[in-house]
Coordinates of C-alpha atoms and ligand atoms in Angstrom, one line a residue:
M1 CA 108.0 69.2 51.2
A2 CA 106.5 72.2 52.9
K3 CA 103.1 70.6 52.8
K4 CA 104.3 67.4 54.5
K5 CA 106.0 69.5 57.2
N6 CA 102.8 71.3 58.0
K7 CA 100.7 68.1 58.3
G8 CA 101.7 66.5 61.6
P9 CA 101.0 68.4 64.8
A10 CA 104.0 69.8 66.5
Y11 CA 104.4 69.5 70.2
V12 CA 105.2 72.6 72.3
C13 CA 106.7 72.9 75.8
A14 CA 104.3 74.9 78.0
S15 CA 107.2 76.1 80.1
C16 CA 109.7 77.5 77.5
G17 CA 107.8 77.4 74.2
A18 CA 110.3 75.0 72.5
T19 CA 108.8 72.8 69.8
H20 CA 109.3 69.1 69.5
P21 CA 108.5 66.8 66.5
R22 CA 107.0 64.2 68.8
W23 CA 105.8 64.0 72.4
V24 CA 108.4 63.7 75.0
G25 CA 108.0 63.4 78.8
R26 CA 110.7 65.9 79.5
C27 CA 111.5 69.0 77.5
G28 CA 115.1 68.8 76.2
T29 CA 115.3 72.6 76.1
C30 CA 114.3 73.7 79.6
G31 CA 114.3 70.3 81.4
E32 CA 110.8 70.6 82.7
W33 CA 108.8 67.4 83.1
N34 CA 105.4 66.8 81.7
S35 CA 105.2 70.2 80.0
V36 CA 105.1 69.1 76.4
E37 CA 101.7 69.1 74.7
E38 CA 100.2 69.0 71.3
A39 CA 99.9 72.3 69.5
A40 CA 97.3 73.1 66.9
P41 CA 98.7 72.5 63.4
A42 CA 99.6 75.6 61.4
P43 CA 97.5 76.1 58.3
S44 CA 99.0 74.6 55.2
V45 CA 100.7 76.9 52.6
A46 CA 98.0 76.1 50.1
S47 CA 95.2 77.3 52.4
R48 CA 97.1 80.4 53.3
E49 CA 97.5 81.2 49.6
R50 CA 93.9 80.7 48.9
S51 CA 92.8 83.0 51.6
G52 CA 94.5 85.8 49.6
G53 CA 94.4 89.3 51.1
T54 CA 93.7 92.8 50.0
S55 CA 96.2 94.8 52.1
K56 CA 98.7 96.6 49.9
A57 CA 102.1 97.8 50.9
R58 CA 102.8 101.5 50.7
P59 CA 105.7 103.9 51.3
L60 CA 106.2 104.8 55.0
G61 CA 105.8 108.5 54.1
E62 CA 102.2 107.9 53.2
V63 CA 101.3 106.4 56.5
D64 CA 99.1 108.5 58.8
M65 CA 100.8 108.9 62.1
E66 CA 98.6 108.8 65.1
D67 CA 100.2 109.5 68.4
A68 CA 99.8 107.0 71.1
E69 CA 96.9 108.2 73.1
R70 CA 97.9 107.9 76.7
L71 CA 95.8 107.5 79.8
P72 CA 98.1 108.6 82.6
T73 CA 97.1 106.8 85.8
G74 CA 98.4 109.6 88.0
I75 CA 100.5 107.0 89.8
G76 CA 103.7 108.6 88.8
E77 CA 106.0 105.6 89.3
L78 CA 103.8 103.3 87.2
D79 CA 103.4 105.9 84.4
R80 CA 107.1 106.4 84.4
A81 CA 107.7 102.6 83.9
L82 CA 105.2 102.7 81.1
G83 CA 106.9 105.6 79.4
G84 CA 104.1 108.1 80.3
G85 CA 101.1 105.9 81.1
P86 CA 99.1 103.1 79.5
V87 CA 98.2 103.6 75.8
R88 CA 94.7 103.1 74.4
G89 CA 94.7 99.9 72.3
G90 CA 98.0 98.9 73.9
V91 CA 98.5 95.7 75.8
V92 CA 100.7 95.4 78.8
L93 CA 101.8 92.1 80.4
L94 CA 102.6 92.4 84.1
G95 CA 104.6 89.5 85.5
G96 CA 105.9 88.9 89.0
D97 CA 106.0 86.4 91.8
P98 CA 102.9 85.5 93.7
G99 CA 102.2 88.0 96.5
I100 CA 104.5 90.7 95.1
G101 CA 101.5 93.1 94.6
K102 CA 100.4 92.8 91.0
S103 CA 96.7 92.8 91.8
T104 CA 97.1 95.6 94.3
L105 CA 99.1 97.8 91.8
L106 CA 96.6 97.4 89.0
M107 CA 93.6 97.9 91.2
Q108 CA 95.2 101.1 92.4
A109 CA 95.8 102.1 88.8
L110 CA 92.2 101.4 87.8
A111 CA 90.9 103.3 90.8
A112 CA 93.0 106.3 89.9
L113 CA 91.7 106.2 86.3
C114 CA 88.1 105.8 87.4
R115 CA 88.6 108.9 89.6
S116 CA 89.8 110.9 86.6
G117 CA 86.7 109.9 84.6
S118 CA 87.8 106.8 82.6
S119 CA 85.8 103.7 82.8
A120 CA 87.6 100.6 84.1
L121 CA 86.9 96.8 84.2
Y122 CA 88.7 94.3 86.3
V123 CA 88.3 90.7 85.3
T124 CA 89.4 88.3 88.0
G125 CA 89.8 84.6 87.6
E126 CA 92.1 84.2 90.6
E127 CA 90.0 85.6 93.4
S128 CA 86.2 85.9 94.0
A129 CA 84.6 89.3 93.4
S130 CA 84.2 89.7 97.2
Q131 CA 87.9 89.1 97.8
V132 CA 88.7 91.8 95.2
A133 CA 86.1 94.1 96.8
L134 CA 87.8 93.6 100.2
R135 CA 91.2 94.5 98.8
A136 CA 89.7 97.6 97.0
R137 CA 88.2 98.8 100.3
R138 CA 91.5 98.4 102.1
L139 CA 93.3 100.5 99.6
D140 CA 93.7 104.2 100.2
A141 CA 92.4 104.8 96.7
P142 CA 89.3 106.9 96.1
G143 CA 87.6 105.6 92.9
A144 CA 88.3 102.0 93.7
L145 CA 84.6 101.3 94.3
D146 CA 83.6 102.6 90.9
V147 CA 85.7 99.9 89.1
A148 CA 83.5 97.3 87.4
I149 CA 84.3 93.8 88.4
L150 CA 83.7 90.4 86.7
A151 CA 84.7 87.2 88.3
T152 CA 85.1 84.5 85.7
T153 CA 87.5 81.9 84.2
E154 CA 85.8 81.8 80.8
L155 CA 87.4 83.8 78.0
Q156 CA 84.0 84.2 76.3
D157 CA 82.5 85.9 79.5
A158 CA 85.5 88.3 79.6
E159 CA 85.1 89.1 76.0
A160 CA 81.4 89.7 76.3
A161 CA 82.0 92.0 79.3
L162 CA 84.7 94.0 77.5
M163 CA 82.4 94.5 74.6
A164 CA 79.4 95.4 76.7
E165 CA 81.2 97.8 79.1
E166 CA 83.5 99.3 76.5
P167 CA 86.0 100.3 79.2
A168 CA 88.9 102.7 78.5
V169 CA 91.1 100.4 80.5
A170 CA 90.8 96.8 81.7
V171 CA 92.8 94.3 83.7
I172 CA 92.8 90.5 83.3
D173 CA 93.9 88.9 86.6
S174 CA 95.4 86.5 85.5
I175 CA 95.8 85.4 81.9
Q176 CA 96.6 81.9 83.0
T177 CA 93.3 81.4 84.7
L178 CA 91.1 82.2 81.7
R179 CA 90.0 79.4 79.5
D180 CA 88.8 79.4 75.9
S181 CA 85.9 76.9 76.0
D182 CA 86.2 76.3 72.2
L183 CA 89.4 74.5 72.9
G184 CA 89.8 71.2 74.8
N185 CA 93.0 71.9 76.7
A186 CA 93.3 72.9 80.3
P187 CA 93.7 76.6 81.3
G188 CA 97.3 77.7 81.4
S189 CA 98.5 75.4 78.6
V190 CA 100.3 77.0 75.8
T191 CA 97.6 76.5 73.3
Q192 CA 95.1 78.0 75.7
L193 CA 97.4 80.9 76.5
R194 CA 98.0 81.7 72.9
S195 CA 94.4 81.7 72.0
V196 CA 93.2 83.6 75.1
A197 CA 95.9 86.3 74.8
G198 CA 95.5 86.5 71.0
R199 CA 91.8 87.1 71.2
L200 CA 92.0 89.6 74.1
I201 CA 94.8 91.5 72.3
D202 CA 92.8 91.6 69.1
L203 CA 89.7 92.9 71.0
A204 CA 91.8 95.6 72.8
K205 CA 93.2 96.8 69.5
R206 CA 89.8 97.0 67.8
R207 CA 88.0 98.6 70.7
R208 CA 91.0 100.8 71.7
I209 CA 91.1 99.5 75.3
A210 CA 94.3 99.9 77.3
L211 CA 94.6 96.3 78.5
F212 CA 96.7 94.9 81.3
L213 CA 97.3 91.2 81.5
I214 CA 98.7 89.8 84.7
G215 CA 100.9 86.8 84.2
H216 CA 102.4 84.4 86.7
V217 CA 106.1 83.9 86.9
T218 CA 107.7 80.4 87.2
K219 CA 110.5 79.7 89.7
E220 CA 113.0 80.3 86.9
G221 CA 111.7 83.9 86.6
A222 CA 110.0 83.6 83.2
I223 CA 106.4 84.6 82.8
A224 CA 104.9 81.1 82.9
G225 CA 104.6 79.3 79.7
P226 CA 104.8 82.2 77.5
K227 CA 107.8 83.6 76.0
V228 CA 105.0 83.4 73.5
L229 CA 103.1 86.1 75.3
E230 CA 106.0 88.5 75.5
H231 CA 106.1 88.6 71.7
L232 CA 102.4 89.3 71.4
V233 CA 102.1 92.2 73.8
D234 CA 103.3 95.8 73.4
T235 CA 104.8 96.2 76.8
V236 CA 106.3 93.8 79.3
L237 CA 106.5 94.9 82.9
S238 CA 108.1 92.9 85.6
F239 CA 107.3 93.5 89.2
E240 CA 110.4 92.7 91.2
G241 CA 111.5 92.8 94.8
D242 CA 111.6 90.5 97.7
A243 CA 108.1 89.7 99.0
T244 CA 109.6 89.9 102.5
H245 CA 110.9 93.4 101.8
A246 CA 108.8 96.5 101.5
F247 CA 110.3 97.8 98.2
R248 CA 108.9 96.8 94.9
I249 CA 110.2 97.8 91.5
V250 CA 108.3 97.8 88.3
R251 CA 110.6 97.4 85.3
A252 CA 109.7 97.7 81.7
T253 CA 111.7 94.9 79.9
K254 CA 110.0 95.6 76.6
N255 CA 108.1 98.7 75.5
R256 CA 106.8 99.5 72.0
F257 CA 105.6 102.9 73.3
G258 CA 108.6 104.1 75.3
P259 CA 112.0 103.4 76.6
A260 CA 112.7 99.9 78.0
Q261 CA 114.5 99.4 81.3
E262 CA 112.5 102.3 82.8
I263 CA 111.7 101.6 86.4
G264 CA 109.2 102.7 89.0
V265 CA 109.7 102.2 92.7
F266 CA 107.0 101.4 95.3
E267 CA 106.8 100.5 98.9
M268 CA 104.1 98.1 100.2
E269 CA 102.1 99.5 103.1
G270 CA 99.0 98.7 104.9
A271 CA 96.8 100.6 102.5
G272 CA 98.4 99.4 99.3
L273 CA 101.5 100.5 97.3
R274 CA 103.0 103.9 98.0
E275 CA 105.1 105.6 95.4
V276 CA 108.8 106.2 96.2
P277 CA 109.8 109.2 94.0
D278 CA 113.2 109.4 95.5
P279 CA 114.4 105.8 95.8
S280 CA 118.1 106.6 96.5
A281 CA 117.5 108.0 99.9
L282 CA 115.4 104.9 100.8
F283 CA 117.9 102.4 99.5
L284 CA 120.6 104.0 101.6
A285 CA 118.6 104.6 104.7
E286 CA 119.7 101.4 106.4
R287 CA 123.3 101.6 105.3
P288 CA 125.6 100.5 108.1
E289 CA 128.2 103.1 109.2
A290 CA 131.8 102.3 108.4
A291 CA 131.2 98.7 107.7
A292 CA 133.7 96.8 105.6
G293 CA 132.3 95.4 102.4
S294 CA 129.8 98.1 101.6
V295 CA 130.1 100.5 98.6
V296 CA 127.5 102.8 97.2
A297 CA 127.2 102.9 93.4
P298 CA 125.1 105.1 91.2
T299 CA 123.2 103.2 88.5
A300 CA 121.8 104.8 85.4
E301 CA 120.2 102.0 83.5
A302 CA 116.8 103.7 83.5
S303 CA 116.4 107.4 82.7
R304 CA 116.4 108.2 86.4
P305 CA 119.8 107.5 88.1
M306 CA 119.6 105.8 91.5
L307 CA 122.1 105.0 94.2
V308 CA 122.3 101.4 95.4
E309 CA 124.4 99.9 98.1
L310 CA 126.4 96.9 97.1
Q311 CA 127.6 94.6 99.9
A312 CA 130.2 91.8 99.8
L313 CA 131.2 89.3 102.4
V314 CA 134.4 87.3 101.8
A315 CA 134.9 84.3 104.1
P316 CA 137.3 81.3 104.2
A317 CA 135.8 78.5 102.1
A318 CA 134.3 76.1 104.6
Y319 CA 134.7 72.9 102.5
G320 CA 135.2 71.9 98.9
A321 CA 134.7 74.3 96.1
P322 CA 134.3 77.9 97.3
R323 CA 130.8 79.3 97.2
R324 CA 129.6 82.3 95.3
V325 CA 126.1 83.5 96.2
V326 CA 124.6 86.7 94.8
T327 CA 121.3 88.5 95.5
G328 CA 120.1 91.1 93.0
L329 CA 123.4 90.9 91.1
D330 CA 124.8 89.0 88.1
G331 CA 126.5 85.9 89.5
S332 CA 128.7 85.3 86.4
R333 CA 129.8 89.0 86.5
L334 CA 131.0 88.4 90.1
A335 CA 132.9 85.3 89.1
I336 CA 134.7 87.3 86.4
L337 CA 135.5 90.1 88.8
L338 CA 137.0 87.7 91.3
A339 CA 139.2 86.2 88.6
V340 CA 140.3 89.7 87.5
L341 CA 141.0 90.7 91.2
E342 CA 143.2 87.6 91.6
R343 CA 145.1 87.7 88.4
R344 CA 145.3 91.4 87.7
A345 CA 145.3 93.0 91.1
R346 CA 147.0 90.4 93.3
H347 CA 144.2 89.7 95.7
R348 CA 143.6 86.2 96.8
V349 CA 139.9 85.7 96.5
L350 CA 139.4 82.6 94.2
D351 CA 139.7 80.1 97.1
R352 CA 137.3 82.0 99.4
D353 CA 133.5 82.0 99.8
V354 CA 132.1 85.2 98.4
F355 CA 128.6 86.5 99.1
A356 CA 127.4 89.7 97.4
S357 CA 124.1 91.5 97.2
A358 CA 122.4 94.7 96.1
T359 CA 120.4 95.9 99.1
G360 CA 116.8 96.9 99.2
G361 CA 115.6 94.1 96.8
V362 CA 117.0 96.0 93.8
R363 CA 118.2 94.0 90.8
A364 CA 121.4 95.7 89.7
T365 CA 123.1 94.1 86.7
E366 CA 124.6 97.1 85.0
R367 CA 128.2 96.8 83.9
A368 CA 128.9 100.1 85.6
L369 CA 128.6 98.3 88.9
D370 CA 131.7 96.2 88.2
L371 CA 134.1 98.6 89.9
P372 CA 132.1 99.2 93.1
L373 CA 131.4 95.5 93.4
A374 CA 135.1 94.7 93.2
L375 CA 135.8 97.5 95.7
A376 CA 133.2 95.9 98.1
V377 CA 134.9 92.5 97.8
V378 CA 138.3 94.0 98.5
S379 CA 136.9 96.1 101.4
S380 CA 135.5 92.9 103.0
L381 CA 138.6 90.9 102.2
R382 CA 140.8 93.4 104.0
D383 CA 138.2 94.2 106.6
E384 CA 138.7 97.9 105.9
P385 CA 135.6 100.1 105.3
F386 CA 135.4 101.9 102.0
A387 CA 135.3 105.8 102.3
A388 CA 131.8 106.7 103.6
D389 CA 131.6 109.9 101.5
A390 CA 132.5 108.2 98.2
V391 CA 130.7 106.5 95.4
A392 CA 132.2 104.5 92.6
F393 CA 131.2 103.3 89.1
G394 CA 132.9 101.9 86.0
E395 CA 133.1 98.7 84.0
V396 CA 136.0 96.4 84.6
G397 CA 137.6 94.6 81.6
L398 CA 139.4 91.2 81.7
A399 CA 142.8 92.9 81.6
G400 CA 141.8 94.7 84.8
E401 CA 141.3 98.0 83.0
V402 CA 138.5 100.3 84.0
R403 CA 136.2 101.3 81.1
A404 CA 133.9 104.2 80.5
V405 CA 130.2 103.8 81.1
P406 CA 127.2 105.9 79.8
R407 CA 125.9 109.0 81.6
P408 CA 128.6 109.8 84.1
G409 CA 127.2 113.3 84.7
A410 CA 123.8 112.0 85.8
R411 CA 125.4 109.5 88.1
I412 CA 127.5 112.2 89.8
A413 CA 124.5 114.5 90.1
E414 CA 122.6 111.8 92.0
A415 CA 125.5 111.2 94.3
R416 CA 125.9 114.9 95.0
K417 CA 122.2 115.2 95.8
L418 CA 122.6 112.5 98.5
G419 CA 125.5 114.3 100.0
F420 CA 128.5 112.3 98.7
K421 CA 131.7 114.3 98.3
R422 CA 133.9 112.0 96.2
V423 CA 133.5 109.9 93.1
V424 CA 135.7 107.1 91.8
L425 CA 135.2 106.8 88.0
P426 CA 136.9 105.7 84.8
K427 CA 139.5 108.1 83.5
A428 CA 137.8 108.2 80.1
N429 CA 134.5 109.4 81.7
A430 CA 136.3 112.0 83.9
A431 CA 137.7 113.5 80.7
T432 CA 134.2 114.3 79.4
L433 CA 132.9 116.0 82.5
T434 CA 131.9 119.7 82.4
D435 CA 132.7 122.1 85.2
G436 CA 129.1 122.0 86.4
E437 CA 129.2 118.2 86.6
R438 CA 132.4 118.3 88.7
E439 CA 131.2 121.0 91.0
G440 CA 131.5 120.2 94.7
M441 CA 132.9 116.7 94.0
Q442 CA 136.3 115.4 94.4
I443 CA 136.9 113.4 91.1
I444 CA 139.1 110.3 91.4
A445 CA 139.8 109.2 87.9
V446 CA 141.2 105.7 87.5
R447 CA 142.5 103.6 84.6
S448 CA 142.8 100.2 86.2
L449 CA 141.5 98.1 89.1
A450 CA 145.0 97.8 90.5
E451 CA 145.4 101.6 90.4
T452 CA 142.1 102.1 92.1
L453 CA 143.0 99.8 95.0
E454 CA 146.3 101.5 95.5
K455 CA 144.6 104.9 95.6
L456 CA 141.8 103.9 97.9
F457 CA 143.1 101.3 100.3
Ligands
TYD501 P1 98.6 91.0 95.8 O1 98.4 92.3 95.1 O2 97.5 90.1 96.1 O3 99.8 90.2 95.1 P2 99.8 89.4 93.7 O4 98.6 89.8 92.9 O5 101.0 89.8 93.0 O6 99.8 87.9 94.0 O7 99.3 91.5 97.2 C1 100.1 90.7 97.9 C2 100.5 91.0 99.3 O8 100.5 92.4 99.6 C3 99.7 90.3 100.3 O9 100.6 89.4 100.9 C4 99.2 91.3 101.2 C5 100.0 92.6 100.9 N1 99.2 93.8 101.0 C6 99.6 94.8 101.9 O10 100.6 94.7 102.6 N2 98.9 95.9 101.9 C7 97.8 96.1 101.1 O11 97.2 97.2 101.2 C8 97.4 95.1 100.2 C9 96.2 95.2 99.4 C10 98.1 93.9 100.2
MG502 MG1 96.9 88.6 92.5

């Protein structure tokens, strides 16, 4: 049985990685056209058994522990997202929309590492060496001109350079442009990607190179092709933000060497990316005064709490089904909150158009933002500004109850730092606050959405 199963080639979707028993024109899983291609057959059970193996299992207690050897880049926000810096022998996949600044960020990182004495290699398949040199000169980054560069689209060339140069850190820009000439498929296909990534990762582990792979992102927001790639690498970073906006956020969505969800914030300037060590102030800088529909919320998804401004605009539905449009927020969360507002807090919102956004190009999907988002919607609906000196956080349940969220103290501290005087928070969170955490803040503890609205509007 097993043998028969392994015989025929499977077909894999290049977009989502789903397998199909035979070729189809359209992937049934992700709906992409012309993305299904033949995959190399897996080796049969018999041949795997023959190849044997000499590794023996042993108790965990006998395993030597080697600490991850980090190479901090000195770019604090990048190191923060990586949990302290890139790790030797560790592989980081950096994904993001075209033009967001992936090449710029990693060139700056290599430049900084070169300056502190590490050797660095930049392999470019996207741009010519002279285009990369032009960018490097433009950056305000001493050390950029010491970075070794190789322009190629052949995996074998890249491997040869990695072995010859033995860099401490290397960047592949991008993984989709490299092609393994031993295989027939076009670059960027799943078979190619798997092979190229697999071989580079293997090389990085053996030679203890801190390796960055740049990956394109499809319009759906996945790193193109490869869910496959995310499993292979140690760390997945996504570079987010609106290309038309100056802020850029690097977020670790997976990290074998540190906490996930850690973020670093940058601003794109004429001479490259500049770190933003205090993002709250920047996110609130353009906040309109006394405008209805705007509420400031402290997030604490990453280790560093940040204040973000949530905005809502409620308008009569123009025609047909009311529209819900979100930017940087979770659309299904908004839909739930609107239903809760209507059914549990007697606010008529379900038949209106509702637009909501987190400003500054931030993606804020934490549950703690339920309460401030609901407040922003009500503020817009009533055309009454929310208190300018107050922040709010808390999860809202389907019964309209306000539930506790993690790290209330850290959220309040961030609000205090930015000059806020009042905080609306779940009663269960308020009960745990120390005197120090309450200091200088008026604490407004609430149990339900309806109670919050009564108290504040
Ligand atoms: P880039 O790093 O090439 O993006 P990616 O590799 O993710 O596709 O940078 C993209 C944009 O950043 C480009 O539109 C120009 C802009 N930019 C600056 O504003 N300042 C700079 O110093 C550099 C190098 C780029
Ligand atoms: Mg690029």
